[in-house]
Coordinates of C-alpha atoms and ligand atoms in Angstrom, one line a residue:
M124 CA 109.3 103.2 87.0
C125 CA 106.8 101.3 84.9
G126 CA 103.1 102.0 85.3
I127 CA 100.7 99.2 86.2
V128 CA 96.9 99.2 86.2
G129 CA 94.3 96.4 86.6
A130 CA 90.6 96.4 86.8
V131 CA 87.8 93.8 87.6
G132 CA 84.1 94.4 87.5
T133 CA 80.9 94.7 85.7
D134 CA 81.7 98.2 84.4
D135 CA 83.5 98.6 81.1
V136 CA 86.7 97.1 82.2
A137 CA 88.6 97.3 78.9
R138 CA 88.0 101.0 78.7
A139 CA 88.9 101.4 82.4
V140 CA 92.3 99.7 81.9
F141 CA 93.0 101.8 78.8
E142 CA 92.1 105.0 80.6
G143 CA 94.5 103.9 83.3
L144 CA 97.2 103.5 80.8
E145 CA 96.6 106.9 79.4
R146 CA 97.0 108.4 82.8
L147 CA 100.2 106.3 83.5
E148 CA 102.1 107.3 80.4
Y149 CA 104.4 109.5 82.6
R150 CA 105.6 106.2 84.2
G151 CA 107.3 105.1 81.0
Y152 CA 106.7 105.5 77.3
D153 CA 108.9 102.8 75.9
S154 CA 105.8 100.7 75.2
A155 CA 102.3 100.1 76.4
G156 CA 100.2 96.9 76.5
L157 CA 97.2 95.3 78.1
A158 CA 95.6 91.9 78.5
L159 CA 91.9 91.3 78.8
C160 CA 90.2 88.2 80.0
V161 CA 87.5 87.7 77.3
E162 CA 84.6 85.3 78.2
E163 CA 83.0 83.4 75.4
A164 CA 80.6 80.5 75.2
S165 CA 83.5 78.1 74.9
G166 CA 85.2 79.6 77.9
A167 CA 87.6 82.5 78.8
T168 CA 90.7 83.4 76.9
L169 CA 93.3 86.1 77.3
E170 CA 93.6 88.7 74.6
V171 CA 96.9 90.6 74.7
M172 CA 97.6 93.8 72.8
K173 CA 100.9 95.6 72.8
A174 CA 102.4 98.6 71.0
A175 CA 105.9 100.0 71.1
S176 CA 106.0 102.8 68.6
A177 CA 107.6 106.0 69.8
G178 CA 104.9 108.4 70.8
T179 CA 101.9 106.5 69.4
S180 CA 101.7 103.3 71.4
L181 CA 98.5 104.4 73.2
S182 CA 96.6 105.6 70.1
E183 CA 97.5 102.3 68.4
L184 CA 96.0 100.4 71.4
K185 CA 93.0 102.6 71.5
D186 CA 92.0 101.6 68.0
R187 CA 92.5 97.9 68.8
I188 CA 90.7 98.0 72.1
G189 CA 87.5 99.3 70.4
T190 CA 86.6 95.8 69.2
S191 CA 87.2 94.2 72.6
E192 CA 84.9 96.5 74.4
R193 CA 81.9 94.8 72.8
R194 CA 82.9 91.4 74.2
R195 CA 82.4 90.3 77.8
V196 CA 85.5 91.3 79.7
R197 CA 85.4 91.3 83.5
A198 CA 89.1 91.6 84.2
G199 CA 92.1 93.2 82.6
I200 CA 95.6 94.4 83.3
G201 CA 97.8 97.1 81.6
H202 CA 101.3 98.3 81.7
T203 CA 103.4 101.3 80.5
R204 CA 107.1 100.4 80.2
W205 CA 110.3 102.2 81.2
A206 CA 112.8 99.6 79.9
T207 CA 115.4 98.1 82.2
H208 CA 116.0 94.5 81.0
G209 CA 115.5 94.2 77.2
A210 CA 115.3 96.9 74.5
P211 CA 112.1 99.1 74.2
V212 CA 110.6 96.9 71.4
L213 CA 107.3 95.1 71.0
V214 CA 108.4 91.7 72.1
N215 CA 109.6 93.1 75.4
A216 CA 106.4 95.1 76.0
H217 CA 104.1 93.8 78.9
P218 CA 101.9 91.9 79.6
H219 CA 104.0 88.7 79.4
T220 CA 102.3 85.4 79.1
D221 CA 103.2 81.8 79.9
C222 CA 103.6 79.0 77.4
S223 CA 99.8 78.2 77.4
G224 CA 98.7 81.8 77.0
R225 CA 96.4 81.4 80.0
V226 CA 98.5 83.4 82.4
A227 CA 99.4 87.1 81.9
I228 CA 101.5 89.3 84.2
V229 CA 102.6 92.9 84.4
H230 CA 105.6 93.8 86.5
N231 CA 107.5 96.8 87.8
G232 CA 110.9 96.6 89.3
I233 CA 113.9 94.4 88.7
I234 CA 114.2 90.6 89.4
E235 CA 117.8 90.3 90.5
N236 CA 117.9 86.5 90.2
F237 CA 116.0 86.2 86.9
R238 CA 118.9 84.6 85.0
T239 CA 119.1 81.6 87.3
L240 CA 115.3 81.3 87.2
R241 CA 115.1 81.6 83.4
S242 CA 117.8 79.0 82.8
A243 CA 116.0 76.5 85.0
L244 CA 112.7 77.2 83.3
V245 CA 114.2 76.9 79.8
E246 CA 115.7 73.6 80.9
A247 CA 112.3 72.4 82.1
G248 CA 110.9 73.1 78.6
H249 CA 109.4 76.6 78.9
R250 CA 109.5 78.8 75.8
F251 CA 110.5 82.4 76.3
R252 CA 109.6 85.2 73.9
S253 CA 111.1 88.3 75.4
E254 CA 114.5 89.4 76.8
T255 CA 112.9 90.8 79.9
D256 CA 113.4 89.7 83.5
S257 CA 109.6 89.9 84.0
E258 CA 108.6 87.0 81.8
V259 CA 109.9 84.4 84.3
I260 CA 107.0 85.3 86.5
A261 CA 104.4 84.1 84.0
H262 CA 106.2 80.8 83.5
L263 CA 106.8 80.2 87.2
L264 CA 103.1 80.9 87.8
E265 CA 102.2 78.4 85.0
D266 CA 103.9 75.7 86.9
A267 CA 102.8 76.8 90.4
L268 CA 99.1 76.9 89.4
R269 CA 99.2 73.2 88.7
G270 CA 99.3 72.3 92.3
A271 CA 97.8 75.3 94.2
P272 CA 95.0 77.8 94.2
P273 CA 95.9 81.1 92.5
D274 CA 96.8 83.1 95.5
V275 CA 99.0 80.4 97.0
A276 CA 100.7 79.9 93.6
L277 CA 101.5 83.6 93.2
A278 CA 102.8 83.8 96.8
S279 CA 105.1 80.9 96.2
V280 CA 106.4 82.4 92.9
F281 CA 106.9 85.8 94.6
A282 CA 108.9 84.2 97.3
Q283 CA 111.4 83.0 94.7
L284 CA 112.0 86.5 93.2
S285 CA 114.8 88.7 94.6
G286 CA 114.6 92.4 94.5
H287 CA 112.0 95.2 94.8
M288 CA 109.0 94.9 92.6
A289 CA 105.2 94.8 92.0
V290 CA 103.4 92.1 90.1
V291 CA 99.8 91.9 88.9
A292 CA 98.5 88.6 87.3
L293 CA 95.5 87.8 85.2
L294 CA 94.4 84.2 84.8
A295 CA 92.1 82.8 82.1
D296 CA 90.9 80.1 84.4
H297 CA 89.7 82.8 86.9
P298 CA 88.0 85.4 84.7
D299 CA 86.6 87.4 87.6
L300 CA 89.7 88.4 89.5
I301 CA 93.3 89.6 89.3
L302 CA 96.0 89.1 91.8
A303 CA 98.5 91.6 93.1
V304 CA 101.6 91.5 95.2
R305 CA 104.5 93.9 95.9
R306 CA 107.7 94.4 97.7
T307 CA 108.7 98.1 98.2
S308 CA 107.5 99.1 94.7
P309 CA 104.3 101.1 94.7
L310 CA 100.9 99.5 94.3
M311 CA 97.5 100.6 95.6
A312 CA 94.0 99.3 95.2
A313 CA 90.8 101.2 94.7
R314 CA 87.1 100.7 94.3
G315 CA 84.6 102.5 92.1
R316 CA 81.0 101.9 91.1
G317 CA 80.9 98.2 89.9
I318 CA 84.6 98.0 89.6
E319 CA 87.8 97.3 91.6
F320 CA 91.3 98.4 90.6
V321 CA 94.9 97.9 91.3
A322 CA 97.4 100.5 90.1
S323 CA 100.9 101.8 90.7
D324 CA 99.6 105.3 91.1
V325 CA 96.5 107.0 92.3
P326 CA 96.0 109.2 89.1
A327 CA 95.5 106.1 87.0
V328 CA 92.1 105.5 88.6
L329 CA 91.3 108.8 90.3
H330 CA 88.5 109.7 87.9
R331 CA 86.6 106.4 88.7
A332 CA 87.6 105.4 92.2
T333 CA 85.7 106.4 95.3
Q334 CA 87.8 104.6 97.9
F335 CA 91.5 103.7 98.0
F336 CA 93.3 100.9 99.8
E337 CA 96.9 100.2 100.8
V338 CA 98.4 97.0 99.4
P339 CA 100.7 95.6 102.1
E340 CA 104.2 94.2 101.3
D341 CA 104.7 90.5 100.4
E342 CA 101.0 89.6 100.7
V343 CA 98.9 88.6 97.8
V344 CA 95.8 90.7 97.4
V345 CA 92.8 89.6 95.3
I346 CA 91.0 92.3 93.3
G347 CA 87.4 91.4 92.4
G348 CA 87.1 87.7 92.7
G349 CA 84.4 85.4 93.8
S350 CA 85.1 82.2 92.0
A351 CA 88.5 81.1 93.2
D352 CA 89.1 79.3 96.4
M353 CA 91.4 81.8 98.0
V354 CA 93.5 80.5 100.8
A355 CA 95.8 83.2 101.7
A356 CA 94.9 86.3 99.8
R357 CA 93.3 89.4 101.3
G358 CA 90.5 91.3 99.7
L359 CA 90.1 95.0 99.5
D360 CA 88.0 95.2 102.7
D361 CA 90.8 93.7 104.7
L362 CA 93.2 96.6 103.8
P363 CA 93.8 100.0 105.3
S364 CA 91.9 102.7 103.4
P365 CA 93.6 106.1 103.4
A366 CA 91.6 109.3 102.7
I367 CA 92.8 110.7 99.4
D368 CA 91.4 114.1 98.5
W369 CA 92.9 114.7 95.1
R370 CA 90.6 116.1 92.4
S371 CA 90.4 114.2 89.1
Q372 CA 90.5 117.4 87.1
D373 CA 94.1 117.9 88.4
V374 CA 95.2 115.0 86.2
E375 CA 93.4 116.4 83.1
L376 CA 95.1 119.0 80.9
G377 CA 92.3 121.5 80.8
G378 CA 93.3 124.2 78.5
F379 CA 97.1 123.7 78.9
A380 CA 99.4 122.4 76.3
S381 CA 101.3 120.2 78.8
F382 CA 101.1 119.0 82.4
Y383 CA 104.5 120.7 82.9
E384 CA 103.0 124.1 82.1
M385 CA 99.8 123.4 83.9
E386 CA 101.6 122.4 87.1
L387 CA 103.9 125.3 86.9
A388 CA 100.9 127.6 86.7
F389 CA 99.4 126.0 89.8
G390 CA 102.6 126.5 91.9
A391 CA 101.1 129.2 94.1
E392 CA 98.0 127.1 94.8
A393 CA 100.2 124.1 95.8
L394 CA 102.2 126.4 98.1
A395 CA 99.1 127.9 99.6
Q396 CA 97.4 124.6 100.2
T397 CA 100.5 123.2 101.9
I398 CA 100.9 126.2 104.1
T399 CA 97.2 126.2 105.0
S400 CA 97.4 122.6 106.1
L401 CA 100.4 123.3 108.4
V402 CA 99.6 126.7 109.8
D403 CA 96.6 127.8 111.8
E404 CA 94.8 131.2 111.4
H405 CA 96.9 132.7 114.3
G406 CA 100.2 131.7 112.7
G407 CA 100.6 128.6 115.0
A408 CA 102.0 125.3 113.8
L409 CA 99.6 122.5 112.8
M410 CA 101.9 119.5 113.1
D411 CA 99.5 116.9 114.4
E412 CA 99.8 114.7 111.4
L413 CA 103.5 114.4 112.2
A414 CA 102.5 112.1 115.1
L415 CA 105.9 112.2 116.7
D416 CA 106.6 112.9 120.4
P417 CA 107.7 116.5 120.6
Y418 CA 109.9 115.7 123.6
E419 CA 111.7 113.2 121.5
L420 CA 112.2 115.7 118.7
K421 CA 113.5 118.2 121.3
R422 CA 116.4 115.9 122.1
I423 CA 117.5 115.6 118.4
R424 CA 121.2 116.4 118.0
K425 CA 121.5 116.1 114.2
V426 CA 119.2 116.2 111.2
V427 CA 119.9 114.4 108.0
V428 CA 117.8 115.2 104.9
V429 CA 117.8 112.7 102.0
G430 CA 116.1 113.0 98.7
A431 CA 116.7 112.7 94.9
G432 CA 116.7 115.2 92.1
T433 CA 114.3 118.1 92.7
S434 CA 113.5 116.8 96.2
F435 CA 117.2 116.8 97.1
H436 CA 117.3 120.4 96.0
A437 CA 114.4 121.2 98.3
G438 CA 116.3 119.5 101.1
L439 CA 119.3 121.8 100.4
V440 CA 117.0 124.8 100.7
G441 CA 115.5 123.4 103.8
R442 CA 118.8 123.0 105.5
F443 CA 119.2 126.8 105.7
A444 CA 115.8 127.2 107.4
I445 CA 116.3 124.3 109.8
E446 CA 119.8 125.3 110.9
H447 CA 118.7 129.0 111.1
F448 CA 115.5 128.4 113.1
A449 CA 116.3 125.3 115.1
R450 CA 120.1 125.7 115.5
V451 CA 120.7 122.0 115.0
P452 CA 123.3 120.7 112.5
V453 CA 121.8 119.5 109.2
E454 CA 123.4 117.2 106.6
V455 CA 121.8 116.8 103.2
D456 CA 122.5 113.8 101.1
V457 CA 121.6 112.5 97.7
A458 CA 119.5 109.4 98.7
S459 CA 121.3 107.0 96.4
E460 CA 124.7 107.8 98.1
Y461 CA 123.6 108.0 101.7
R462 CA 123.8 104.4 102.7
Y463 CA 127.1 103.8 101.0
R464 CA 129.1 106.4 103.0
D465 CA 128.6 104.4 106.2
P466 CA 126.8 107.3 107.8
I467 CA 127.1 108.1 111.5
V468 CA 123.6 107.7 112.9
D469 CA 122.2 107.2 116.4
E470 CA 119.1 107.8 118.4
G471 CA 119.9 111.5 118.4
T472 CA 119.5 111.7 114.6
L473 CA 116.4 112.8 112.9
V474 CA 116.3 111.7 109.2
I475 CA 113.9 113.6 106.9
A476 CA 113.1 111.9 103.6
V477 CA 111.8 114.3 101.0
S478 CA 110.0 112.8 98.1
Q479 CA 107.1 113.9 95.9
S480 CA 106.0 110.4 95.1
G481 CA 106.9 108.8 98.4
E482 CA 108.0 105.9 96.3
S483 CA 111.6 106.7 95.1
L484 CA 113.4 103.5 95.9
D485 CA 116.7 105.3 96.7
T486 CA 115.0 107.5 99.2
I487 CA 113.1 104.6 100.8
V488 CA 116.3 102.6 101.2
A489 CA 118.1 105.6 102.7
L490 CA 115.4 106.2 105.2
R491 CA 115.3 102.5 106.2
E492 CA 119.0 102.4 106.6
A493 CA 118.9 105.4 109.0
Q494 CA 115.9 103.9 110.9
A495 CA 117.8 100.6 111.3
A496 CA 120.7 102.5 112.9
G497 CA 118.3 104.1 115.5
A498 CA 117.3 107.4 113.8
R499 CA 113.8 108.8 114.1
A500 CA 112.4 109.4 110.6
I501 CA 110.0 111.9 109.1
S502 CA 108.9 111.9 105.5
V503 CA 107.9 114.9 103.5
T504 CA 105.8 113.6 100.7
N505 CA 102.9 114.6 98.4
V506 CA 101.2 111.2 98.2
V507 CA 99.0 110.0 101.0
G508 CA 99.5 106.3 101.9
S509 CA 102.8 106.1 99.8
Q510 CA 105.6 103.9 101.0
L511 CA 107.5 106.7 102.6
A512 CA 104.4 107.9 104.4
R513 CA 103.9 104.5 105.8
I514 CA 107.4 103.6 106.9
A515 CA 108.5 106.9 108.5
D516 CA 107.7 107.5 112.2
G517 CA 106.0 110.7 111.2
V518 CA 104.8 112.3 108.0
L519 CA 104.4 115.9 106.8
Y520 CA 102.3 116.0 103.7
T521 CA 102.8 118.6 101.0
R522 CA 99.3 119.4 99.5
A523 CA 100.3 120.1 96.0
G524 CA 97.7 117.9 94.4
P525 CA 98.7 115.2 92.0
E526 CA 101.9 115.9 90.0
V527 CA 101.9 114.2 86.6
S528 CA 104.7 116.1 84.8
V529 CA 107.9 114.1 84.9
A530 CA 109.7 117.4 85.6
S531 CA 108.6 118.6 89.0
T532 CA 107.5 122.2 89.5
K533 CA 104.7 122.9 92.0
T534 CA 105.7 120.2 94.5
H535 CA 109.2 121.7 94.8
L536 CA 107.6 124.9 96.1
A537 CA 105.4 122.9 98.5
Q538 CA 108.5 120.9 99.8
I539 CA 110.4 124.0 100.5
A540 CA 107.5 125.4 102.5
A541 CA 107.0 122.2 104.4
L542 CA 110.7 122.1 105.4
H543 CA 110.7 125.8 106.3
L544 CA 107.7 125.1 108.7
L545 CA 109.4 122.1 110.1
G546 CA 112.5 124.2 110.9
L547 CA 110.3 126.8 112.7
W548 CA 108.5 124.1 114.7
L549 CA 111.8 122.5 115.7
G550 CA 113.1 125.9 116.6
E551 CA 110.1 126.4 118.9
L552 CA 110.4 123.0 120.4
R553 CA 114.0 123.4 121.1
G554 CA 113.4 126.8 122.7
V555 CA 115.5 128.6 120.2
L556 CA 112.5 130.6 118.8
F557 CA 109.9 132.3 120.9
P558 CA 106.4 131.2 119.8
D559 CA 105.6 134.8 118.7
E560 CA 108.6 134.9 116.5
A561 CA 107.8 131.6 115.0
S562 CA 104.3 132.7 114.3
Q563 CA 105.6 135.9 112.7
R564 CA 107.8 133.8 110.4
R565 CA 104.9 131.6 109.5
R566 CA 102.8 134.6 108.6
E567 CA 105.7 135.8 106.5
L568 CA 105.7 132.5 104.6
T569 CA 101.9 132.8 104.1
E570 CA 102.4 136.3 102.6
V571 CA 105.0 135.0 100.2
V572 CA 102.3 133.0 98.3
G573 CA 101.2 136.3 96.7
A574 CA 104.7 137.1 95.6
V575 CA 105.1 133.7 94.1
A576 CA 101.7 134.0 92.3
S577 CA 102.9 137.3 90.8
V578 CA 106.0 135.7 89.3
I579 CA 103.9 132.8 88.0
D580 CA 101.4 135.3 86.5
A581 CA 104.2 137.0 84.8
R582 CA 105.5 133.8 83.1
G583 CA 104.5 135.0 79.7
A584 CA 106.6 138.2 80.0
I585 CA 109.4 136.2 81.6
A586 CA 109.4 133.7 78.7
A587 CA 109.4 136.7 76.2
A588 CA 112.4 138.3 78.0
L589 CA 114.3 135.0 78.0
E590 CA 113.4 134.1 74.4
P591 CA 116.9 135.0 73.0
L592 CA 118.2 132.2 75.2
T593 CA 116.2 129.5 73.3
V594 CA 118.9 129.3 70.7
R595 CA 121.8 129.0 73.1
E596 CA 123.3 125.7 73.9
R597 CA 125.5 126.0 77.0
F598 CA 124.2 127.2 80.4
F599 CA 125.7 127.9 83.8
F600 CA 123.7 128.6 86.8
I601 CA 125.3 130.3 89.8
G602 CA 124.2 131.4 93.3
R603 CA 125.4 131.7 96.8
H604 CA 123.9 130.5 100.1
V605 CA 120.2 129.7 99.6
A606 CA 120.4 130.6 95.9
L607 CA 122.8 127.8 95.2
P608 CA 120.2 125.0 95.4
V609 CA 118.0 127.3 93.2
A610 CA 120.8 127.3 90.6
M611 CA 121.0 123.5 90.9
E612 CA 117.3 123.1 90.4
G613 CA 117.4 125.5 87.4
A614 CA 120.2 123.4 85.8
L615 CA 118.3 120.2 86.4
K616 CA 115.1 121.5 84.9
L617 CA 116.9 122.6 81.8
K618 CA 118.8 119.4 81.4
E619 CA 115.9 117.1 81.8
L620 CA 113.6 119.0 79.4
S621 CA 116.0 120.3 76.8
Y622 CA 118.9 117.8 77.1
L623 CA 121.4 120.7 76.9
P624 CA 124.5 120.9 79.1
A625 CA 123.6 123.0 82.1
E626 CA 125.8 123.2 85.2
A627 CA 125.3 124.8 88.6
Y628 CA 128.1 126.2 90.7
A629 CA 128.5 128.0 93.9
A630 CA 129.1 131.5 92.6
G631 CA 132.3 131.8 94.6
E632 CA 133.6 128.5 93.4
L633 CA 133.4 129.5 89.7
K634 CA 136.8 131.1 89.8
H635 CA 138.4 127.9 91.1
G636 CA 138.1 126.1 87.8
P637 CA 134.7 126.2 86.0
I638 CA 135.3 129.8 84.8
A639 CA 137.7 128.4 82.3
M640 CA 134.7 127.1 80.3
L641 CA 133.2 130.6 79.9
D642 CA 133.2 132.4 76.5
S643 CA 130.8 134.3 74.5
D644 CA 128.7 131.2 73.7
A645 CA 128.1 130.6 77.4
V646 CA 125.0 131.8 79.2
V647 CA 125.4 132.5 82.9
I648 CA 122.2 132.7 84.9
A649 CA 122.9 134.3 88.3
L650 CA 120.4 133.9 91.2
I651 CA 120.5 137.0 93.4
P652 CA 118.5 137.3 96.6
Q653 CA 118.1 140.5 98.4
D654 CA 120.6 139.6 101.2
R655 CA 123.9 140.5 102.8
L656 CA 125.7 138.8 99.9
R657 CA 124.6 141.2 97.2
A658 CA 128.1 142.8 96.9
K659 CA 129.6 139.4 96.5
A660 CA 127.1 138.5 93.8
L661 CA 127.9 141.7 92.0
G662 CA 131.6 140.7 92.1
N663 CA 130.8 137.4 90.5
L664 CA 128.7 139.1 87.8
E665 CA 131.8 141.2 86.9
E666 CA 133.9 138.1 86.6
V667 CA 131.6 136.3 84.2
K668 CA 130.9 139.5 82.2
A669 CA 134.6 140.0 81.8
R670 CA 134.8 136.5 80.1
G671 CA 132.2 137.6 77.5
A672 CA 129.4 135.3 78.8
H673 CA 125.8 136.3 78.2
V674 CA 124.5 137.2 81.6
V675 CA 121.0 136.8 82.9
A676 CA 120.2 137.8 86.5
V677 CA 117.2 136.6 88.4
C678 CA 117.2 139.4 91.0
A679 CA 115.1 140.0 94.1
G680 CA 114.0 143.6 94.5
E681 CA 115.6 146.7 93.0
P682 CA 118.4 145.5 90.7
G683 CA 120.5 148.6 90.9
R684 CA 124.0 147.8 89.6
V685 CA 122.9 144.3 88.7
A686 CA 121.1 145.9 85.7
E687 CA 124.3 147.4 84.5
L688 CA 126.1 144.1 84.5
A689 CA 123.5 141.7 83.3
D690 CA 122.3 141.4 79.7
T691 CA 118.8 140.5 81.0
V692 CA 117.3 141.0 84.4
I693 CA 114.3 139.1 85.6
E694 CA 113.1 141.0 88.7
V695 CA 111.3 139.0 91.3
P696 CA 109.7 140.3 94.5
A697 CA 112.1 141.2 97.4
V698 CA 111.2 138.6 99.9
S699 CA 113.1 137.5 103.1
P700 CA 116.3 135.8 102.0
L701 CA 115.4 132.4 103.2
L702 CA 112.3 132.5 101.1
F703 CA 114.0 133.6 97.9
P704 CA 114.0 130.0 96.5
L705 CA 110.2 130.2 96.2
V706 CA 110.2 133.2 93.9
G707 CA 113.7 132.6 92.3
V708 CA 113.0 129.1 91.0
V709 CA 109.9 130.0 89.0
P710 CA 111.7 131.9 86.2
L711 CA 114.0 129.0 85.8
Q712 CA 111.1 126.6 85.5
V713 CA 109.7 128.9 82.8
L714 CA 113.1 129.0 81.1
A715 CA 113.4 125.2 80.9
G716 CA 109.9 124.9 79.4
S717 CA 110.6 127.7 76.8
V718 CA 114.0 126.3 75.7
A719 CA 112.6 122.8 75.3
T720 CA 109.5 124.0 73.5
A721 CA 111.6 126.1 71.1
R722 CA 113.6 123.0 70.4
G723 CA 110.4 121.1 69.4
L724 CA 110.5 118.8 72.5
N725 CA 107.5 117.4 74.3
L726 CA 107.6 118.8 77.8
D727 CA 105.7 115.8 79.2
R728 CA 107.9 113.1 77.7
P729 CA 111.5 114.0 78.5
R730 CA 113.9 111.5 77.0
N731 CA 114.9 108.5 79.1
L732 CA 113.0 109.7 82.1
A733 CA 110.1 108.4 84.1
K734 CA 108.1 110.1 86.8
T735 CA 108.9 107.8 89.7
V736 CA 112.2 106.0 90.0
T737 CA 111.5 102.7 91.7
V738 CA 114.8 101.0 90.8
E739 CA 118.1 101.5 92.6
Ligands
M6R1072 O1 109.2 111.4 93.8 P1 110.5 112.0 94.2 O2 110.4 113.4 94.7 O3 111.2 111.1 95.2 O4 111.4 112.0 92.9 C1 112.8 112.3 93.0 C2 113.3 112.6 91.6 O5 113.3 111.5 90.8 C3 112.6 113.8 90.9 O6 112.6 114.9 91.7 C4 113.2 114.1 89.6 O7 114.5 114.6 89.8 C5 112.3 115.0 88.8 N1 112.3 114.5 87.4 C6 112.8 116.4 88.7 O8 112.1 117.2 87.9

């Protein structure tokens, strides 16, 4: 969850580390800190700066870093924290140092055996300053460095730590390098002009890097670094170098007030880029990147989709397309639950892991579990070279560009499109769909981009129409069939941005209990595609209206009687029912942003959340 960045080089390293921190704020805003290796005539020392003031940590650091810039700094590391062990206070902010102050580390993840390690270190005379699990690494390294070169020392320390994590270390005795190592948690390396980087996320260094590198698991990588006698570490040139085509302007706000609003506005572009990369000009499938044997896929007897949060909801939408087009049974599971239900998996199972970041630990673990049981695995991810992209047998990239906002918007649209196209391809492979029909369906998806763009362009008018809801405090989202996951996504967006109670129900299920909660304070938002279930949806609107709830309908096509029953109607284009989620979810993304803004909340800093959840 925490953000990590490190830089080594002749360029302005202190500034580069700070810029990385600014770009990693979405990883955690409990505190921020950095350590710089400052070289003076008397030798090198580590200068550590930390701040843990709500909302102002970075500006505080910016003022302090100004003075360091003028000194000779060739290496530095930085960290933005999402607290797990130890309160979000200054003393727990990273980097953490050893007793001598000559070793500094930043860490992301959880050290499951830290209590045992800490007790032994305290007994041996080490003085701890924080309550974090991370600090043990600095003290272990202090001891290990006495008898080994830095890379060997870090490797031996890392081998003692249980759990999934990434660690970056800065050593005063080696001022021209930093060391990095990871297990499952994300870490990549990069190179720019006169500078090398390590970072938890590509956006941290996108504006300066020209080449990216994958950091392997459980192997120490040296960034920069001429002076030390490396025994076991790999340098950047030994690492795989994926091509990353993100634009640095996509991680800068431009004229928008927040990344949430910016990314919502770019939803149609994200959708179009994803579709273009997966469909050729004749409507044929472009699935080469998937790199899976089509004959193997043909024999699949069951599909399991796993994901978390918004990605899970995309999986729920995707189930309808895959079952409809490929006529293969699809299960969809919350990734964190999947492994614990003792799932039935065999060689006839295809598991699809959906994850924007490709780094959600729950999803990684679920995919690995299924692979170990014999399943073939595909990941649908937005991040080239991410963990899920690497460990799956095949990968389908969404091309939404970098997503910085903690609350996902544009990538959700891209995920739905990717799963829809996967369903069509499986349908073709399995002989359920004629190629012409599949191509026709792909063209239909391509045409929906315009419809989505029209809803996004109307977001000002939608926000105005929904303005009366900004003072409401209790929300229910209902939908049937493919509109149910849209309702779930709408409720999630509202909860995470405005912290208000918002629940989603299958519209037909409401009368089996939840309807008891409805009164005139409640807002019910009904998602209504233009499909064969319209009459049932009308029945549900009657039910909620009769209980006095304030009713909003997000309705595809001509509203007809819906307009008589709903207090407010947001009309979206009448698209084919399976594609309704693409147009239906946008007004809900707008609503969540408007309610949170009206309540004075920062859309890019939702309480208690971090962009990528790398702990179980
Ligand atoms: O990177 P992932 O797609 O794996 O992330 C999964 C969830 O953590 C994520 O979708 C989360 O629910 C978002 N905050 C939703 O807006």
